[in-house]
Amino acid sequence: MGKPKIFISYSRKDSEIAERVYKDLKNEGFAPWLDTESLLPGQNWKMMISKEMKESSFFLALLSSDSLGKRGYVNKELKFALDILDEFPLDEIYLIPVYIDHCE
């Protein structure tokens, strides 16, 4: 069995924390994914995100006062994930919301 794949969703203003979470998860034996690790100019963002979400077992949503204050970010990311899952009703993905303003 391969490493559990984790899709990490975050606000751009929280990218430093997302990078730390990514590195920590990788060190713990998981296979985390951040869009910054493989997104190249000219790539179809939605197609790549869809592919990565479909291959992931966990959707880790890093939430902060910044990302929650931008309703579009939370609504768009989570709605997009749920729309993808609707296309694949037999697949399972676990949503893990983490409020990072109180974490170190």
PDB file of C-alpha atoms in Angstrom:
ATOM      1  CA  MET A   1       0.000   0.000   0.000  1.00  0.00           C
ATOM      2  CA  GLY A   2       1.341   3.452  -0.933  1.00  0.00           C
ATOM      3  CA  LYS A   3       1.634   6.518   1.211  1.00  0.00           C
ATOM      4  CA  PRO A   4      -1.704   8.204   2.000  1.00  0.00           C
ATOM      5  CA  LYS A   5      -2.082  11.160  -0.382  1.00  0.00           C
ATOM      6  CA  ILE A   6      -3.207  14.453   1.169  1.00  0.00           C
ATOM      7  CA  PHE A   7      -4.452  17.413  -0.864  1.00  0.00           C
ATOM      8  CA  ILE A   8      -3.600  20.641   1.002  1.00  0.00           C
ATOM      9  CA  SER A   9      -5.896  23.613   0.445  1.00  0.00           C
ATOM     10  CA  TYR A  10      -4.917  27.037   1.784  1.00  0.00           C
ATOM     11  CA  SER A  11      -5.161  30.777   1.287  1.00  0.00           C
ATOM     12  CA  ARG A  12      -2.207  32.400  -0.494  1.00  0.00           C
ATOM     13  CA  LYS A  13      -1.544  34.523   2.607  1.00  0.00           C
ATOM     14  CA  ASP A  14      -1.110  31.276   4.564  1.00  0.00           C
ATOM     15  CA  SER A  15       1.397  29.768   2.120  1.00  0.00           C
ATOM     16  CA  GLU A  16       4.274  29.826   4.632  1.00  0.00           C
ATOM     17  CA  ILE A  17       2.259  27.708   7.076  1.00  0.00           C
ATOM     18  CA  ALA A  18       1.106  25.443   4.244  1.00  0.00           C
ATOM     19  CA  GLU A  19       4.737  24.837   3.243  1.00  0.00           C
ATOM     20  CA  ARG A  20       5.624  23.866   6.835  1.00  0.00           C
ATOM     21  CA  VAL A  21       2.629  21.510   7.059  1.00  0.00           C
ATOM     22  CA  TYR A  22       3.634  20.009   3.703  1.00  0.00           C
ATOM     23  CA  LYS A  23       7.206  19.337   4.879  1.00  0.00           C
ATOM     24  CA  ASP A  24       6.064  17.917   8.224  1.00  0.00           C
ATOM     25  CA  LEU A  25       3.567  15.561   6.583  1.00  0.00           C
ATOM     26  CA  LYS A  26       6.181  14.410   4.095  1.00  0.00           C
ATOM     27  CA  ASN A  27       8.629  13.725   6.939  1.00  0.00           C
ATOM     28  CA  GLU A  28       5.925  11.658   8.688  1.00  0.00           C
ATOM     29  CA  GLY A  29       5.535   9.348   5.678  1.00  0.00           C
ATOM     30  CA  PHE A  30       2.516  10.887   3.959  1.00  0.00           C
ATOM     31  CA  ALA A  31       2.313  12.034   0.336  1.00  0.00           C
ATOM     32  CA  PRO A  32       1.058  15.620   0.647  1.00  0.00           C
ATOM     33  CA  TRP A  33       0.369  17.803  -2.391  1.00  0.00           C
ATOM     34  CA  LEU A  34       0.586  21.595  -2.721  1.00  0.00           C
ATOM     35  CA  ASP A  35      -0.161  23.343  -5.999  1.00  0.00           C
ATOM     36  CA  THR A  36       3.184  25.156  -5.718  1.00  0.00           C
ATOM     37  CA  GLU A  37       5.161  21.937  -6.086  1.00  0.00           C
ATOM     38  CA  SER A  38       4.108  21.128  -9.658  1.00  0.00           C
ATOM     39  CA  LEU A  39       2.040  23.985 -11.107  1.00  0.00           C
ATOM     40  CA  LEU A  40       3.809  25.410 -14.149  1.00  0.00           C
ATOM     41  CA  PRO A  41       2.906  28.486 -16.203  1.00  0.00           C
ATOM     42  CA  GLY A  42       0.386  27.637 -18.894  1.00  0.00           C
ATOM     43  CA  GLN A  43      -0.960  24.524 -17.173  1.00  0.00           C
ATOM     44  CA  ASN A  44      -4.694  24.012 -16.835  1.00  0.00           C
ATOM     45  CA  TRP A  45      -5.104  24.664 -13.091  1.00  0.00           C
ATOM     46  CA  LYS A  46      -8.607  23.186 -12.792  1.00  0.00           C
ATOM     47  CA  MET A  47      -7.658  19.992 -14.628  1.00  0.00           C
ATOM     48  CA  MET A  48      -4.578  19.476 -12.464  1.00  0.00           C
ATOM     49  CA  ILE A  49      -6.481  20.209  -9.233  1.00  0.00           C
ATOM     50  CA  SER A  50      -9.227  17.763 -10.291  1.00  0.00           C
ATOM     51  CA  LYS A  51      -6.649  15.044 -10.956  1.00  0.00           C
ATOM     52  CA  GLU A  52      -4.885  15.605  -7.628  1.00  0.00           C
ATOM     53  CA  MET A  53      -8.156  15.640  -5.639  1.00  0.00           C
ATOM     54  CA  LYS A  54      -9.317  12.424  -7.292  1.00  0.00           C
ATOM     55  CA  GLU A  55      -6.062  10.699  -6.346  1.00  0.00           C
ATOM     56  CA  SER A  56      -6.092  11.925  -2.732  1.00  0.00           C
ATOM     57  CA  SER A  57      -7.546  10.194   0.307  1.00  0.00           C
ATOM     58  CA  PHE A  58      -7.607  13.342   2.448  1.00  0.00           C
ATOM     59  CA  PHE A  59      -8.539  16.966   1.771  1.00  0.00           C
ATOM     60  CA  LEU A  60      -6.762  19.101   4.369  1.00  0.00           C
ATOM     61  CA  ALA A  61      -8.269  22.597   4.534  1.00  0.00           C
ATOM     62  CA  LEU A  62      -6.007  25.068   6.326  1.00  0.00           C
ATOM     63  CA  LEU A  63      -8.324  27.802   7.554  1.00  0.00           C
ATOM     64  CA  SER A  64      -7.349  31.127   9.107  1.00  0.00           C
ATOM     65  CA  SER A  65      -9.089  34.400   9.819  1.00  0.00           C
ATOM     66  CA  ASP A  66      -7.709  35.531   6.465  1.00  0.00           C
ATOM     67  CA  SER A  67      -9.078  32.615   4.456  1.00  0.00           C
ATOM     68  CA  LEU A  68     -12.377  32.565   6.339  1.00  0.00           C
ATOM     69  CA  GLY A  69     -12.701  36.319   5.856  1.00  0.00           C
ATOM     70  CA  LYS A  70     -12.536  35.732   2.120  1.00  0.00           C
ATOM     71  CA  ARG A  71     -15.727  33.729   1.757  1.00  0.00           C
ATOM     72  CA  GLY A  72     -14.916  33.040  -1.879  1.00  0.00           C
ATOM     73  CA  TYR A  73     -11.786  31.064  -0.961  1.00  0.00           C
ATOM     74  CA  VAL A  74     -13.460  28.635   1.425  1.00  0.00           C
ATOM     75  CA  ASN A  75     -16.626  28.272  -0.621  1.00  0.00           C
ATOM     76  CA  LYS A  76     -14.793  27.867  -3.925  1.00  0.00           C
ATOM     77  CA  GLU A  77     -12.226  25.306  -2.740  1.00  0.00           C
ATOM     78  CA  LEU A  78     -14.667  23.142  -0.791  1.00  0.00           C
ATOM     79  CA  LYS A  79     -17.399  23.349  -3.433  1.00  0.00           C
ATOM     80  CA  PHE A  80     -14.891  22.355  -6.098  1.00  0.00           C
ATOM     81  CA  ALA A  81     -13.812  19.336  -4.031  1.00  0.00           C
ATOM     82  CA  LEU A  82     -17.427  18.261  -3.439  1.00  0.00           C
ATOM     83  CA  ASP A  83     -18.286  18.681  -7.132  1.00  0.00           C
ATOM     84  CA  ILE A  84     -15.390  16.395  -8.053  1.00  0.00           C
ATOM     85  CA  LEU A  85     -16.463  13.823  -5.472  1.00  0.00           C
ATOM     86  CA  ASP A  86     -20.007  13.880  -6.875  1.00  0.00           C
ATOM     87  CA  GLU A  87     -18.535  12.623 -10.154  1.00  0.00           C
ATOM     88  CA  PHE A  88     -17.001   9.638  -8.345  1.00  0.00           C
ATOM     89  CA  PRO A  89     -19.624   8.491  -5.799  1.00  0.00           C
ATOM     90  CA  LEU A  90     -17.826   5.224  -4.997  1.00  0.00           C
ATOM     91  CA  ASP A  91     -14.620   6.995  -3.931  1.00  0.00           C
ATOM     92  CA  GLU A  92     -14.000   8.133  -0.358  1.00  0.00           C
ATOM     93  CA  ILE A  93     -12.170  11.253   0.689  1.00  0.00           C
ATOM     94  CA  TYR A  94     -11.846  12.587   4.217  1.00  0.00           C
ATOM     95  CA  LEU A  95     -12.153  16.315   4.824  1.00  0.00           C
ATOM     96  CA  ILE A  96      -9.932  17.637   7.620  1.00  0.00           C
ATOM     97  CA  PRO A  97     -10.574  21.299   8.504  1.00  0.00           C
ATOM     98  CA  VAL A  98      -7.754  22.849  10.552  1.00  0.00           C
ATOM     99  CA  TYR A  99      -8.085  26.350  11.979  1.00  0.00           C
ATOM    100  CA  ILE A 100      -4.469  27.530  11.919  1.00  0.00           C
ATOM    101  CA  ASP A 101      -4.697  30.889  13.720  1.00  0.00           C
ATOM    102  CA  HIS A 102      -4.343  29.074  17.047  1.00  0.00           C
ATOM    103  CA  CYS A 103      -1.674  26.563  15.976  1.00  0.00           C
ATOM    104  CA  GLU A 104       2.098  26.779  16.117  1.00  0.00           C
TER     105      GLU A 104
END
